[in-house]
Amino acid sequence: MAGGFGGAEVVHERAQHYEHRITWYFIFTCIIAALGGSLFGYDLGVSGGVTSMDDFLKEFFPKIYRRKQLHLNETDYCKYDNQILTLFTSSLYFAGLISTFGASYVTRSKGRKASIIVGSISFFLGAVLNASAKNILMLILGRIFLGVGIGFGNQAVPLYLSEMAPAKIRGAINQLFQLTTCLGILIANLINYFTEKIHPWGWRLSLGLAAVPAILMFVGGLFLPETPNSLVEQGRLEEGRRILEKVRGTTKVDAEFADLVDASNAARAIKHPFRNLLTRKNRPQLVIGALGIPAFQQLTGMNSILFYAPVIFQSLGFGSGASLYSSIFTSGALVIAALISMRWVDKFGRRAFFLEAGTEMICCLVALAITLALKFGQGEVLPKGIGIFLVIVLCVFVLAYGRSWGPLGWLVPSELFPLETRSAGQSIVVCVNLLFTALIAQCFLASLCHLRYGIFLLFAGLIVIMSSFIFFLLPETKQVPIEEIYLLFQKHWYWKGIVGDGEQVEPSGKSGAVV
């Protein structure tokens, strides 16, 4: 019921009058916008592969290359433990989390489309710098430009997709972002597999090809329409209605447009959106959407496995080529999982995917930890059967993550915030996400070295905590119009005692808008 843990029943005001048809124009806009995920995904996939290539290590990290050649330590946990090497990866995410606050201003004042274009330009510049790098400074500078691109893209694209999508299929449409992210990871691993054989400049090709999705996103972005929500927010009402009619494939949009206008009027009353996030009426969105889910998404350990899948498999004794090949299997599983989630998330709901997949992930991490505790780290190559088992466990883990915390970690926050705090809220989502991504990237190899198999038990314990968080605090949002999500919290067993009827006062003393 509405006041229970799930919040399944919702009071819809105008939602029953919403109408839409799926048109080719709508499909085109969503596919082009979703290309923003390929930037994030390509970098996730390519960075770990490049850092395991001998030619790259010899040029920039010769000490690690020499350590890698010691056959006695072929299965040593600490082979890649180097803070400068991990800084190569995590510098992108520190840059991204800082840039997202600038992205918030651009997204709110200039529109979602503007942020998408700025992100593609910055990502292109980063790809060029990395491909032509002559020293570590150029590498880090290139990573910073990539980070700015991801900060802008990850801020704008989930919002764009959620605002363009009809409520009944918003989950599937928003997860185009996750699908292109997963495809980016898969393509990056395939490219790494082949460029690893090109000596001595194969790594440059891997890094330089990041320019391709950036170019596609820039060119496509020039033809994208702005979202109706953003146009109305900017006061361009006639244009907003025209775009809404075009993407919905009908002129019968009075009810939905009225909701957009009401939300826009509330948004204009808010002069300090970041401050407004701290009010009681926005407490659920702050705790669940801006802080809890984006942080927990990284604390599953999944991105650590994706960053360093080639490194992990190489440390398991698979050899350089075989490690990249194994990474292709895991990233392929991620694509399959994204398709599963797109197909069923609007039917079974967000909570069901979070909780069911969380149970699978806990079991996989425990199995992984036990296996490594018994068989790994003694300076010997793992038996083939054990290696295959580990790959299977990792693939099952990826399938579970890829249909739950992976896509829903972006979908759910993007649909929780009311219009007046949506850009600010999404900025905090991206900032928290990238902060924890950077911290995990910077600490994972050192933790693997010192905690060994215990690191996976730590992640398993964290998933128990985050699953409890979802069970008790997140209401079900499937098929609820994005401008009526706030009603869920007024009916939720816990949050209704905090948000009340939505009438709150901003900390500055100015009255907040009723939403």
Coordinates of N, CA and C in Angstrom, one line a residue, residues 1 4-8 288 293 344-345 347-359 403-405 408 411-412 415 466-478 488 492-493 495:
M1 N 0.8 -1.2 0.0 CA 0.0 0.0 0.0 C 0.9 1.2 0.0
G4 N 3.1 1.8 3.0 CA 4.0 0.7 3.4 C 5.4 0.9 2.9
F5 N 6.2 -0.2 3.0 CA 7.6 -0.1 2.5 C 7.7 0.2 1.1
G6 N 6.8 -0.4 0.2 CA 6.9 -0.2 -1.2 C 6.3 1.0 -1.7
G7 N 5.2 1.5 -1.1 CA 4.5 2.7 -1.7 C 4.0 2.4 -3.1
A8 N 3.3 1.3 -3.2 CA 2.9 0.9 -4.6 C 1.7 1.7 -5.1
I288 N 18.0 9.8 -0.3 CA 17.9 8.6 -1.2 C 18.6 8.9 -2.5
I293 N 21.9 6.4 -2.9 CA 22.0 5.6 -4.1 C 23.3 5.8 -4.9
W344 N 12.1 -5.3 -18.4 CA 11.3 -5.7 -17.3 C 11.1 -4.7 -16.1
V345 N 12.0 -3.6 -16.1 CA 12.0 -2.8 -14.9 C 10.7 -2.0 -14.8
K347 N 7.8 -3.2 -15.5 CA 6.8 -4.2 -15.1 C 6.9 -4.6 -13.7
F348 N 8.2 -5.0 -13.3 CA 8.4 -5.5 -11.9 C 8.8 -4.5 -11.0
G349 N 9.2 -3.3 -11.4 CA 9.6 -2.2 -10.5 C 11.0 -2.1 -10.1
R350 N 11.4 -1.0 -9.6 CA 12.7 -0.7 -9.2 C 13.2 -1.5 -8.0
R351 N 12.3 -1.5 -7.0 CA 12.6 -2.2 -5.7 C 12.9 -3.7 -5.9
A352 N 12.1 -4.4 -6.7 CA 12.3 -5.8 -6.9 C 13.6 -6.1 -7.5
F353 N 14.1 -5.3 -8.5 CA 15.4 -5.5 -9.1 C 16.5 -5.2 -8.1
F354 N 16.4 -4.2 -7.3 CA 17.4 -3.9 -6.3 C 17.6 -5.0 -5.3
L355 N 16.5 -5.5 -4.8 CA 16.5 -6.5 -3.7 C 16.9 -7.9 -4.2
E356 N 16.3 -8.3 -5.3 CA 16.6 -9.7 -5.8 C 18.1 -9.8 -6.3
A357 N 18.5 -8.8 -7.1 CA 19.9 -8.8 -7.6 C 20.9 -8.6 -6.4
G358 N 20.5 -7.8 -5.4 CA 21.4 -7.6 -4.3 C 21.7 -9.0 -3.6
T359 N 20.7 -9.8 -3.5 CA 20.9 -11.1 -2.9 C 21.9 -12.0 -3.7
R403 N 21.6 -5.3 -14.0 CA 20.1 -5.1 -14.1 C 19.6 -4.4 -12.8
S404 N 20.5 -4.0 -11.9 CA 20.0 -3.4 -10.6 C 20.7 -2.1 -10.4
W405 N 21.8 -2.2 -9.6 CA 22.5 -1.0 -9.1 C 23.1 -0.2 -10.3
L408 N 19.8 1.3 -12.3 CA 18.9 2.0 -11.4 C 19.6 3.1 -10.6
L411 N 18.8 5.8 -13.0 CA 17.4 6.0 -13.2 C 16.7 6.6 -12.0
V412 N 16.8 6.0 -10.9 CA 16.0 6.4 -9.7 C 16.3 7.8 -9.3
E415 N 14.6 10.5 -11.4 CA 13.2 10.7 -11.4 C 12.6 11.1 -10.1
M466 N 23.0 -1.7 2.0 CA 22.3 -0.9 1.0 C 21.0 -1.6 0.6
S467 N 20.9 -2.9 0.7 CA 19.6 -3.5 0.4 C 18.6 -3.2 1.4
S468 N 19.1 -3.1 2.7 CA 18.2 -2.7 3.8 C 17.7 -1.3 3.6
F469 N 18.6 -0.4 3.1 CA 18.3 1.0 2.8 C 17.2 1.0 1.8
I470 N 17.3 0.3 0.7 CA 16.3 0.3 -0.3 C 14.9 -0.3 0.2
F471 N 15.0 -1.4 1.0 CA 13.8 -2.0 1.5 C 12.9 -1.1 2.3
F472 N 13.6 -0.3 3.2 CA 12.9 0.5 4.2 C 12.5 1.9 3.7
L473 N 13.4 2.5 2.8 CA 13.2 3.9 2.5 C 12.8 4.3 1.1
L474 N 12.9 3.4 0.1 CA 12.6 3.7 -1.2 C 11.2 3.3 -1.6
P475 N 10.3 4.2 -2.0 CA 9.0 3.8 -2.5 C 9.1 3.4 -3.9
E476 N 8.2 2.6 -4.4 CA 8.2 2.2 -5.8 C 7.8 3.4 -6.7
T477 N 8.6 3.6 -7.8 CA 8.4 4.8 -8.7 C 8.0 4.4 -10.1
K478 N 7.8 3.1 -10.4 CA 7.5 2.7 -11.7 C 6.1 3.3 -12.2
L488 N 4.6 10.3 -3.7 CA 5.0 9.0 -3.0 C 5.4 9.2 -1.6
H492 N 4.4 7.6 2.1 CA 5.3 6.6 2.6 C 5.3 6.5 4.1
W493 N 5.4 5.3 4.6 CA 5.3 5.0 6.0 C 6.3 5.9 6.9
W495 N 8.6 8.6 5.4 CA 8.9 9.9 4.9 C 7.7 10.9 5.2

